[in-house]
């Protein structure tokens, strides 16, 4: 069947599975910057350095790069390929793409995860984005100045209080804890996000990322230059200098390589950093042209993310924390993303003197850009799904998206005490869900679609070829890596999470919200199936390949 | 077959060596009671932001402030002849440490002193030798001598640190440059 064969029935809107068919990336670099923008987030600057310093310093880079080659890049290729394949068949959302690739209705329902994850993460991510903007504004207006607070202990206390007030850490409620201002900023940030997404792939997301990514790089370079020229700010602590800070981050401890935890941490960092298993790449890639390259694009997006993570995140964050606060404090804060970003860095900037305010503003503006390029990528998959499932057009899809996000974000902001609600959604959806979706996607690609066929599909229009050794990697190594990672992760975290849900009402509300979203999304998949069926669009979408090319056995023998 | 056996033997030997060297290092860092009982422990220094010390082992925790600042990069010879005061409780490395001795039974340490007579340096390790006197709860006392091992915290970027840092950064930049060049200029 081809798209021309489809006949529109009276009273029904457009015939394509969705209106997104008319949407496409404007340039080759556009999609790469958008995917890289989605991947580059707070974790690149705040999580990676802590993971590296705690797991062998420079030696951490050995398992890190191995994980990049064996997990990150191949899973990325699988997602790019499946996304473009789905796009060719008129699908743009994970449920319908996975249904087409997996050739089963079951995968449409499992694919709901590819909508749930980015949407649920956006509930709290936009809120964090508002914190970044709030801090940037506070630095620009001179409102945030810890230098008057006295010594480091007093500054630490003040920084904690500002953070607590900003996020409403102590009490629940929008007005409680002084976080009304954060709520207003969230509303602004949310409106910006929705506007960008509504403007479309090329007119909104691509244009914004083309502007935001270079701006983010310029901001990172400014902060990096300042950090590298700090010297030894306090002569009474001669060992707290830039070289010491870099040594703290990069001196290798080879004993760490014998510890399995180091390898798990490295694979986990790569996995979360590249936004694989998130439902974003598969959606973004579906808007590529039929003959667009996905192999080189996948590597380029990953490389862009790595430039931000390794050369900026690895040089700025812990180095400056070490120089001003010493090894002990740097070690303590290294494991805490929020602690490092919002409690420690204001103290670091206060120690920099007058220039600290400017650097602080640049730093938090950069984090804001990193966050917003990620958050727009979280809204787009849901919007594509609502359009595809309901067929009511972009405006209606956006309205449904706004309703979902208002409920989710409002609950996140209301139940701000101890950030229990946020942490619960992050743990169950933003962490566990990603593992599950990545495993499912990889299995669908490698065992149902077939590795050979998948690589052939990836090679269509490719500027570089996937090396031959990636066939066994995609079939065995990457899935095994993911299963081990998932197993270790589950054993060490799930009992604690389950206990937390049992004890904390806010955590129960979070789980309830996630469950309600799953039910609603599955319902929409059903509605979408009925709608597509009425139009004669099957599981494989438009332009279904003939039996000879589609019914071959999956797997390596394909 | 022969090769496998050789590898296995080598592996067992290396493991034994590693275990014995670790045991040796632990055995040479201790507090000895007047009765001759040896309590294994290690000495740590932290900047919190004032400098503190902690002696920690399976059977004891002793913590307090340092009387003089030490430079982690250089040596601890400045401590020679100094007396460290042991406190009942101490903030150390962000944790609240309670000084206790648990052999036999858990007994809190109310106060005490540790006098450092000699500091020696061996590679990246330092050994501090001296005598101690502790006042425990319920008026008990514990005294003896110690030889404690600690490590220099030399955070300066080492040669290998340089190599890993530059190689990692150059690696990701070269990969990105290669990709963008190929994508923008080489591709049709």
XYZ file of C-alpha atoms in Angstrom:
746
model
C 0.000 0.000 0.000
C 1.248 3.463 -0.719
C 0.210 6.796 0.648
C -1.661 7.484 -2.598
C -3.813 4.392 -2.028
C -5.235 5.754 1.144
C -8.639 7.277 0.691
C -9.929 9.801 3.129
C -13.351 9.096 4.558
C -15.880 11.884 4.912
C -15.938 13.631 8.227
C -12.487 12.420 9.179
C -9.472 14.676 9.320
C -6.287 14.111 7.352
C -5.477 10.666 6.126
C -1.845 10.236 7.101
C -1.227 8.608 10.448
C -0.475 12.155 11.516
C 0.128 15.576 10.231
C 3.793 15.324 11.093
C 4.382 13.751 7.711
C 4.758 17.243 6.336
C 7.326 18.053 8.988
C 11.009 17.519 8.326
C 14.328 18.721 9.603
C 15.544 21.685 7.579
C 19.250 20.878 7.620
C 21.580 17.973 8.256
C 23.094 19.741 11.244
C 19.667 20.716 12.583
C 18.675 17.231 13.661
C 22.140 16.569 15.125
C 22.104 19.729 17.199
C 18.568 18.947 18.326
C 19.509 15.412 19.401
C 22.734 16.656 21.003
C 20.757 19.442 22.671
C 18.433 16.832 24.071
C 21.388 14.840 25.398
C 23.378 17.750 26.822
C 21.762 18.568 30.124
C 22.586 19.181 33.744
C 24.097 15.696 34.026
C 26.926 16.610 31.650
C 28.122 19.381 33.927
C 27.044 18.159 37.344
C 26.812 14.351 37.274
C 29.687 13.259 35.044
C 32.531 14.920 37.025
C 31.277 13.449 40.290
C 31.028 9.977 38.789
C 34.513 10.227 37.295
C 36.198 11.584 40.433
C 34.550 8.958 42.647
C 35.377 6.064 40.318
C 39.034 6.276 39.480
C 39.463 9.796 38.043
C 41.260 9.535 34.708
C 41.061 5.740 34.872
C 37.252 6.089 34.769
C 37.611 7.180 31.164
C 38.678 3.651 30.152
C 35.330 1.993 30.997
C 33.583 5.214 30.006
C 34.834 5.142 26.418
C 34.368 1.371 26.199
C 30.757 1.867 27.282
C 30.394 4.636 24.701
C 31.533 2.259 21.963
C 29.673 -0.830 23.159
C 26.492 0.626 24.609
C 25.933 4.274 23.790
C 26.698 4.461 20.094
C 25.138 1.108 19.048
C 21.905 1.697 20.967
C 21.849 5.171 19.476
C 22.209 3.731 15.975
C 19.365 1.322 16.663
C 17.110 4.180 17.752
C 18.074 6.469 14.864
C 17.446 3.627 12.403
C 14.110 2.603 13.889
C 13.030 6.230 14.039
C 13.787 6.898 10.386
C 12.211 3.563 9.430
C 9.053 4.557 11.309
C 9.073 7.983 9.678
C 9.184 6.385 6.232
C 6.001 4.560 7.163
C 4.318 7.718 8.328
C 4.782 7.144 12.056
C 6.478 9.567 14.421
C 5.719 8.309 17.901
C 7.411 5.468 19.764
C 4.263 3.297 20.152
C 3.460 3.194 16.446
C 7.111 3.030 15.351
C 7.817 0.130 17.703
C 4.636 -1.545 16.507
C 5.878 -1.272 12.925
C 9.429 -2.385 13.695
C 8.332 -5.138 16.093
C 5.447 -6.152 13.812
C 3.107 -6.630 16.731
C 0.337 -4.675 18.408
C 1.915 -5.550 21.744
C 4.836 -3.292 20.958
C 2.468 -0.418 20.359
C 1.372 -0.684 23.977
C 4.894 -1.289 25.281
C 5.993 1.672 23.187
C 3.838 3.881 25.415
C 6.968 4.035 27.552
C 8.560 6.102 24.792
C 5.886 8.734 25.373
C 5.537 8.374 29.126
C 9.247 8.769 29.892
C 9.883 12.111 28.196
C 6.503 13.484 29.268
C 6.819 12.466 32.933
C 10.407 13.665 33.103
C 9.287 16.992 31.657
C 6.932 17.376 34.656
C 9.924 18.046 36.877
C 12.604 18.962 34.366
C 10.886 22.217 33.422
C 10.703 22.993 37.124
C 14.485 22.493 37.431
C 14.864 24.648 34.345
C 13.007 27.397 36.200
C 15.492 27.091 39.103
C 18.377 27.607 36.657
C 16.680 30.662 35.169
C 15.906 31.970 38.656
C 19.554 31.651 39.712
C 20.752 33.280 36.461
C 18.377 36.225 37.040
C 19.418 36.486 40.697
C 23.064 36.736 39.608
C 22.280 39.249 36.861
C 20.381 41.498 39.269
C 22.962 41.057 42.037
C 20.322 39.489 44.275
C 22.382 36.374 44.849
C 25.573 37.444 46.546
C 26.940 35.174 49.208
C 30.180 37.113 49.613
C 28.555 39.297 52.287
C 27.618 36.238 54.335
C 31.067 35.853 55.911
C 33.066 32.626 55.848
C 32.406 29.443 53.973
C 30.261 27.858 56.735
C 27.943 30.896 56.727
C 27.878 30.929 52.921
C 27.054 27.230 52.900
C 24.133 27.859 55.225
C 22.899 30.774 53.131
C 23.242 28.852 49.857
C 21.211 25.986 51.362
C 18.524 28.417 52.491
C 18.282 30.070 49.061
C 17.995 26.682 47.383
C 15.439 25.512 49.917
C 13.357 28.667 49.395
C 13.661 28.470 45.616
C 12.386 24.919 45.365
C 10.106 24.915 48.422
C 12.118 22.162 50.052
C 10.622 22.489 53.519
C 6.892 22.592 52.903
C 4.386 21.519 50.301
C 2.342 24.073 48.407
C 2.910 26.538 45.603
C 3.008 29.519 47.941
C 4.864 27.762 50.712
C 8.563 28.231 51.311
C 8.745 31.367 49.181
C 8.683 29.499 45.876
C 5.907 31.537 44.263
C 8.553 33.280 42.191
C 9.800 29.888 40.970
C 6.223 29.054 40.021
C 5.954 32.228 37.926
C 9.283 31.455 36.251
C 8.144 27.899 35.629
C 5.023 29.262 33.903
C 7.214 31.428 31.651
C 9.619 28.588 30.892
C 6.736 26.196 30.208
C 5.165 28.697 27.812
C 8.486 29.077 25.954
C 8.796 25.302 25.654
C 5.262 24.802 24.386
C 5.604 27.662 21.904
C 8.830 26.207 20.498
C 7.350 22.744 20.189
C 4.135 24.059 18.663
C 6.123 25.952 16.037
C 7.263 22.576 14.779
C 10.349 20.535 14.119
C 12.058 22.878 11.723
C 10.507 26.212 12.665
C 10.728 25.775 16.435
C 13.030 23.063 17.754
C 15.680 23.141 15.029
C 15.966 26.916 14.894
C 16.169 27.193 18.655
C 18.825 24.466 19.001
C 20.913 26.019 16.237
C 21.019 29.165 18.324
C 21.131 27.643 21.802
C 23.874 25.055 21.298
C 26.588 27.479 20.113
C 25.512 29.972 22.812
C 25.863 27.222 25.406
C 29.341 26.420 24.091
C 30.360 30.098 24.324
C 29.073 30.293 27.920
C 30.961 27.092 28.778
C 34.183 28.481 27.294
C 33.828 31.720 29.310
C 33.374 29.794 32.574
C 36.158 27.367 31.667
C 38.624 30.170 30.960
C 37.836 31.757 34.309
C 38.257 28.446 36.139
C 41.583 27.665 34.454
C 42.966 31.080 35.403
C 42.033 30.863 39.077
C 45.602 29.954 40.101
C 45.917 29.661 43.874
C 43.290 32.069 45.197
C 44.135 31.576 48.886
C 47.897 31.488 49.574
C 47.277 30.020 53.031
C 46.025 26.871 51.285
C 48.690 26.426 48.611
C 47.507 22.941 47.666
C 44.078 24.287 46.666
C 45.013 25.395 43.180
C 43.881 24.729 39.621
C 46.414 21.954 39.074
C 45.219 20.328 42.283
C 41.617 20.641 41.095
C 42.425 19.054 37.762
C 44.416 16.359 39.571
C 41.438 15.742 41.865
C 39.326 15.092 38.795
C 41.800 13.442 36.417
C 44.621 11.678 38.328
C 44.014 8.014 37.545
C 43.440 5.424 40.234
C 43.868 2.140 38.433
C 42.664 0.112 41.419
C 39.181 1.409 40.613
C 39.223 -0.571 37.358
C 39.151 -3.777 39.386
C 35.916 -2.654 41.018
C 32.770 -3.676 39.063
C 31.040 -0.570 40.453
C 33.345 1.577 38.308
C 32.222 -0.194 35.144
C 28.571 0.010 36.138
C 28.956 3.719 36.899
C 30.658 4.371 33.559
C 28.022 2.491 31.565
C 25.256 4.221 33.523
C 26.761 7.638 32.871
C 27.057 7.009 29.126
C 23.586 5.541 29.012
C 21.867 8.473 30.708
C 24.057 11.101 29.124
C 23.289 10.174 25.523
C 19.499 10.175 26.052
C 19.199 6.658 24.669
C 16.105 4.744 25.755
C 14.351 8.038 26.326
C 11.929 8.046 23.415
C 13.454 11.218 21.971
C 15.910 9.962 19.332
C 13.339 7.606 17.835
C 10.908 10.516 17.498
C 13.433 13.053 16.182
C 14.846 10.578 13.645
C 11.363 9.928 12.285
C 11.351 13.441 10.791
C 14.454 12.740 8.694
C 14.260 12.373 4.945
C 14.096 8.823 3.579
C 17.668 8.884 2.359
C 19.153 10.915 5.211
C 22.191 9.534 6.947
C 21.596 8.042 10.383
C 24.954 6.379 11.054
C 27.193 9.433 10.926
C 24.431 11.574 12.423
C 24.212 9.236 15.422
C 27.946 9.384 16.050
C 28.029 13.147 15.512
C 25.274 13.755 18.042
C 27.058 11.496 20.541
C 30.387 13.252 19.883
C 28.782 16.664 20.443
C 27.416 15.466 23.755
C 30.845 14.120 24.716
C 32.531 17.433 23.919
C 30.269 19.157 26.421
C 30.547 16.399 28.986
C 34.264 15.638 28.935
C 35.904 18.880 27.898
C 33.580 21.282 29.736
C 31.945 19.233 32.487
C 35.202 17.434 33.225
C 37.210 20.631 33.492
C 34.925 23.170 35.119
C 32.835 21.715 37.876
C 35.004 19.841 40.340
C 38.097 21.880 39.538
C 36.470 25.071 40.773
C 34.871 23.312 43.753
C 38.283 21.941 44.750
C 40.088 25.262 44.355
C 37.795 27.110 46.730
C 36.460 24.441 49.022
C 39.200 21.808 49.164
C 39.196 18.100 48.574
C 36.864 17.154 51.399
C 34.009 19.398 50.352
C 34.574 18.589 46.684
C 34.346 14.878 47.520
C 31.195 15.389 49.548
C 29.320 17.372 46.934
C 30.547 15.346 43.954
C 27.798 12.755 44.338
C 24.949 15.233 44.504
C 23.785 16.852 41.267
C 21.561 19.454 42.911
C 23.958 19.936 45.818
C 26.848 20.633 43.475
C 24.895 22.855 41.120
C 22.755 24.905 43.453
C 24.447 24.768 46.873
C 28.153 24.537 46.099
C 28.489 26.698 43.013
C 27.043 29.854 44.584
C 29.762 29.502 47.253
C 32.398 29.027 44.556
C 31.213 32.162 42.733
C 31.192 34.123 46.006
C 34.890 33.266 46.424
C 35.667 34.618 42.943
C 35.059 38.213 44.004
C 33.315 40.757 41.766
C 33.715 38.656 38.638
C 31.941 35.822 40.397
C 28.537 37.430 39.831
C 29.087 37.600 36.067
C 30.483 34.078 35.919
C 27.563 32.917 38.081
C 25.059 34.479 35.686
C 26.819 32.913 32.671
C 27.007 29.513 34.381
C 23.338 29.349 35.352
C 22.254 30.731 31.984
C 24.278 27.943 30.372
C 22.566 25.383 32.611
C 19.223 26.935 31.648
C 20.052 26.516 27.947
C 21.233 22.951 28.556
C 17.953 22.276 30.326
C 15.653 23.910 27.772
C 17.230 22.148 24.774
C 16.550 18.931 26.685
C 13.028 19.817 27.789
C 11.738 20.721 24.325
C 12.851 17.279 23.236
C 10.689 15.842 26.018
C 7.506 17.548 24.829
C 7.886 16.715 21.145
C 7.460 12.886 21.427
C 4.232 13.314 23.393
C 2.894 15.899 20.964
C 3.708 13.621 18.018
C 1.888 10.783 19.772
C -1.239 12.811 20.535
C -1.382 13.964 16.921
C -0.836 10.462 15.643
C -3.232 8.672 17.978
C -6.086 11.157 17.941
C -5.610 12.720 14.509
C -6.981 16.043 15.640
C -4.114 18.191 14.429
C -1.247 20.004 16.056
C -3.266 22.572 17.995
C -5.440 19.931 19.624
C -2.399 17.749 20.285
C -0.672 20.675 21.944
C -3.732 21.384 24.069
C -3.782 17.781 25.324
C -0.065 17.959 26.013
C -0.558 21.147 28.010
C -3.297 19.525 30.104
C -1.099 16.516 30.940
C 1.898 18.711 31.735
C -0.067 21.192 33.814
C -1.347 18.380 36.023
C 2.078 16.715 36.291
C 4.107 19.859 36.792
C 1.612 21.357 39.213
C 1.775 18.219 41.352
C 5.590 18.286 41.216
C 5.644 21.896 42.344
C 2.962 21.443 44.967
C 4.554 18.373 46.573
C 7.944 20.031 46.785
C 8.753 19.055 50.364
C 12.024 17.150 50.377
C 11.633 16.803 46.599
C 10.058 13.394 47.298
C 7.572 13.627 44.420
C 10.261 14.738 41.970
C 12.682 12.031 43.124
C 10.028 9.334 42.822
C 9.133 10.223 39.231
C 12.833 10.537 38.415
C 13.615 7.131 39.918
C 10.713 5.080 38.570
C 10.287 6.730 35.189
C 13.445 8.752 34.502
C 15.770 5.930 35.536
C 14.062 2.542 35.688
C 11.790 3.291 32.735
C 14.762 4.251 30.585
C 16.503 0.937 31.251
C 13.344 -0.965 30.370
C 12.640 0.992 27.185
C 16.270 0.747 26.040
C 16.237 -3.029 26.533
C 12.952 -3.391 24.685
C 14.079 -1.194 21.805
C 17.361 -3.035 21.485
C 15.672 -6.436 21.559
C 13.119 -5.332 18.964
C 15.913 -4.019 16.740
C 18.293 -6.937 17.150
C 15.968 -9.914 17.443
C 12.737 -8.994 15.695
C 13.759 -6.537 13.033
C 17.065 -8.393 12.774
C 20.605 -7.116 13.156
C 21.540 -7.648 9.520
C 18.399 -6.029 8.248
C 18.752 -3.247 10.798
C 22.290 -2.500 9.697
C 21.246 -2.592 6.046
C 18.452 -0.181 6.864
C 20.917 2.069 8.720
C 23.277 2.005 5.738
C 20.658 3.503 3.434
C 21.972 6.979 2.706
C 24.759 6.577 5.274
C 27.964 8.577 4.897
C 29.952 6.010 6.871
C 29.446 2.301 7.342
C 28.906 0.565 10.648
C 31.986 -1.616 11.272
C 31.337 -5.347 10.994
C 32.117 -6.077 14.621
C 29.001 -4.144 15.615
C 26.811 -7.033 14.442
C 27.722 -9.244 17.429
C 27.884 -6.131 19.597
C 24.276 -5.237 18.749
C 23.116 -8.832 19.023
C 24.864 -9.869 22.204
C 27.211 -7.385 23.858
C 24.923 -4.356 24.147
C 21.888 -6.366 25.334
C 24.060 -8.247 27.843
C 25.567 -4.981 29.038
C 22.083 -3.542 29.533
C 20.758 -6.623 31.328
C 23.709 -6.646 33.745
C 23.398 -2.931 34.309
C 19.666 -3.268 34.906
C 20.142 -6.217 37.274
C 22.774 -4.521 39.409
C 20.840 -1.299 39.394
C 17.581 -2.984 40.408
C 19.140 -5.004 43.215
C 20.810 -1.966 44.703
C 17.932 0.495 44.300
C 14.522 -1.142 43.971
C 14.035 -2.294 47.602
C 14.815 1.227 48.796
C 12.444 2.789 46.254
C 9.616 0.389 47.107
C 10.064 1.150 50.794
C 10.012 4.854 50.035
C 6.739 4.540 48.148
C 5.285 2.658 51.117
C 6.300 5.381 53.550
C 5.843 8.644 51.700
C 2.375 9.875 50.625
C 3.985 12.205 48.041
C 5.734 9.200 46.497
C 2.386 7.382 46.342
C 0.806 10.348 44.551
C 3.694 10.296 42.089
C 3.218 6.598 41.363
C -0.522 7.201 41.056
C 0.055 9.962 38.530
C 2.410 7.790 36.497
C -0.085 4.913 36.545
C -2.887 7.248 35.434
C -0.708 8.508 32.589
C 0.027 4.943 31.467
C -3.672 4.088 31.421
C -4.530 7.262 29.496
C -1.713 6.721 26.976
C -2.674 3.079 26.427
C -6.242 4.222 25.861
C -4.990 6.650 23.245
C -3.010 3.894 21.541
C -6.258 1.943 21.285
C -8.089 4.948 19.870
C -5.213 5.514 17.442
C -5.300 1.903 16.315
C -9.016 2.130 15.599
C -8.522 5.372 13.712
C -5.717 3.997 11.573
C -7.611 0.795 10.956
C -10.585 2.761 9.654
C -8.224 4.301 7.144
C -6.764 0.967 6.176
C -3.389 1.742 7.663
C -1.972 -1.411 9.167
C 0.648 -2.180 11.723
C 3.454 -1.456 9.306
C 2.081 1.919 8.286
C 2.090 3.347 4.797
C 4.314 1.997 2.023
C 4.357 -1.415 3.632
C 7.092 -3.568 2.152
C 5.990 -6.698 0.367
C 6.047 -10.128 1.973
C 9.314 -11.096 0.363
C 11.231 -8.346 2.057
C 9.324 -8.302 5.283
C 8.693 -11.839 6.329
C 12.229 -13.084 6.581
C 13.509 -14.496 9.829
C 14.841 -12.022 12.307
C 18.177 -12.024 14.032
C 21.666 -12.590 12.728
C 20.446 -15.183 10.248
C 18.152 -12.701 8.611
C 46.956 -26.479 28.652
C 50.366 -25.571 29.977
C 49.745 -21.962 29.227
C 46.425 -22.008 31.092
C 48.072 -23.502 34.159
C 50.818 -20.904 34.114
C 48.274 -18.124 33.912
C 46.291 -19.670 36.764
C 49.394 -19.979 38.939
C 50.388 -16.441 38.165
C 46.898 -15.241 39.043
C 46.882 -17.098 42.386
C 50.351 -15.802 43.214
C 49.368 -12.234 42.377
C 46.227 -12.517 44.515
C 48.196 -13.908 47.450
C 50.776 -11.146 47.114
C 48.074 -8.508 46.996
C 46.332 -9.921 50.071
C 49.545 -10.299 52.042
C 50.756 -6.795 51.169
C 47.408 -5.390 52.234
C 47.550 -7.356 55.478
C 51.113 -6.168 56.047
C 50.142 -2.558 55.529
C 47.234 -2.897 57.961
C 49.310 -4.720 60.524
C 51.793 -1.889 60.594
C 49.297 0.803 61.438
C 47.992 0.325 64.961
C 47.435 1.526 68.497
C 48.872 -0.749 71.144
C 47.369 -0.837 74.633
C 49.481 -1.014 77.784
C 48.446 -4.660 78.017
C 50.025 -5.279 74.629
C 46.821 -5.634 72.615
C 47.129 -4.196 69.096
C 44.168 -2.327 67.556
C 44.446 -1.860 63.805
C 43.697 1.693 62.648
C 44.522 4.296 60.031
C 44.976 8.023 60.362
C 43.122 10.502 58.167
C 43.309 14.249 57.863
C 40.606 16.509 56.525
C 40.039 20.194 55.959
C 36.555 21.027 57.241
C 37.508 23.963 56.596
C 39.673 23.887 59.738
C 41.862 20.833 59.782
C 40.790 17.763 61.683
C 42.114 14.277 62.185
C 40.504 10.906 62.699
C 42.012 7.607 63.728
C 39.706 4.911 62.463
C 39.781 1.155 62.693
C 37.449 -1.777 63.271
C 37.565 -1.262 67.033
C 38.029 2.428 67.523
C 37.305 5.941 66.342
C 39.287 8.864 67.721
C 38.813 12.344 66.298
C 39.794 15.902 67.024
C 41.235 19.161 65.677
C 44.804 19.415 64.440
C 46.975 21.781 66.484
C 48.727 23.032 63.338
C 47.749 23.050 59.688
C 49.349 20.464 57.463
C 49.999 20.636 53.757
C 48.657 17.577 52.036
C 51.079 17.969 49.143
C 54.257 17.931 51.133
C 54.760 16.083 54.393
C 53.511 15.845 57.922
C 56.842 16.568 59.659
C 55.275 19.703 61.111
C 53.374 17.370 63.433
C 56.521 15.978 65.039
C 56.518 16.906 68.730
C 52.899 18.064 68.601
C 50.115 16.798 70.841
C 46.756 16.084 69.242
C 43.688 16.512 71.419
C 41.041 13.822 71.100
C 37.467 15.112 71.424
C 34.376 13.147 72.395
C 32.666 14.296 69.189
C 34.094 15.887 66.081
C 32.885 17.049 62.672
C 35.257 15.332 60.285
C 34.910 15.155 56.525
C 31.297 16.254 56.791
C 30.430 13.513 59.252
C 29.837 13.723 62.958
C 32.288 11.282 64.477
C 31.919 10.035 68.050
C 35.160 8.855 69.609
C 34.738 5.307 70.850
C 36.733 2.206 71.634
C 34.924 -1.107 71.129
C 37.364 -3.622 72.479
C 36.004 -5.071 74.685
C 32.491 -3.628 74.486
C 31.671 -0.166 73.201
C 33.021 2.577 75.434
C 32.853 6.264 74.594
C 36.028 8.282 74.750
C 35.508 11.516 76.668
C 38.882 13.103 75.947
C 42.485 12.251 75.356
C 45.817 13.206 73.896
C 48.093 11.729 71.285
C 51.697 12.875 71.334
C 53.591 12.439 68.093
C 57.259 11.699 68.664
C 58.385 10.759 65.196
C 57.196 11.240 61.602
C 58.745 9.192 58.837
C 58.008 9.224 55.134
C 58.022 6.203 52.831
C 57.045 7.035 49.273
C 53.509 8.316 49.383
C 52.975 7.074 52.921
C 53.781 8.670 56.239
C 54.140 6.904 59.598
C 53.473 8.778 62.793
C 54.724 7.214 66.031
C 54.054 8.276 69.606
C 52.063 7.664 72.752
C 48.451 8.229 73.692
C 46.288 8.587 76.768
C 42.499 8.375 76.622
C 39.925 9.116 79.283
C 36.946 6.844 78.769
C 33.453 7.164 80.248
C 32.969 6.049 83.841
C 36.448 7.269 84.670
C 38.362 4.496 82.923
C 41.585 5.240 81.089
C 43.443 3.659 78.225
C 47.002 4.401 77.217
C 49.819 2.990 75.186
C 51.767 3.691 72.052
C 50.858 3.972 68.415
C 52.337 3.751 64.977
C 49.825 5.064 62.503
C 49.979 5.118 58.769
C 48.525 7.835 56.616
C 48.748 8.803 52.973
C 49.737 12.005 51.320
C 46.900 13.552 49.478
C 48.848 14.858 46.521
C 46.145 16.145 44.218
C 48.497 17.929 41.838
C 47.863 16.839 38.286
C 50.245 13.931 37.737
C 51.859 12.981 34.418
C 49.321 10.208 33.982
C 46.565 12.638 34.933
C 47.757 14.930 32.142
C 47.781 12.022 29.715
C 44.254 10.895 30.586
C 42.889 14.424 30.606
C 44.425 15.497 27.307
C 43.746 12.170 25.603
C 40.088 12.233 26.658
C 39.519 15.823 25.625
C 41.460 15.465 22.384
C 39.623 12.208 21.672
C 36.137 13.686 21.911
C 37.103 16.856 19.998
C 38.783 14.880 17.207
C 35.762 12.610 16.938
C 33.442 15.623 16.760
C 35.637 17.400 14.188
C 35.867 14.249 12.076
C 32.099 13.799 12.165
C 31.187 17.404 11.359
C 33.811 17.584 8.591
C 32.516 14.393 7.053
C 28.910 15.489 7.397
C 29.272 19.035 6.136
C 32.078 18.877 3.605
C 32.794 15.297 2.540
C 29.249 14.008 2.168
C 27.503 14.543 -1.121
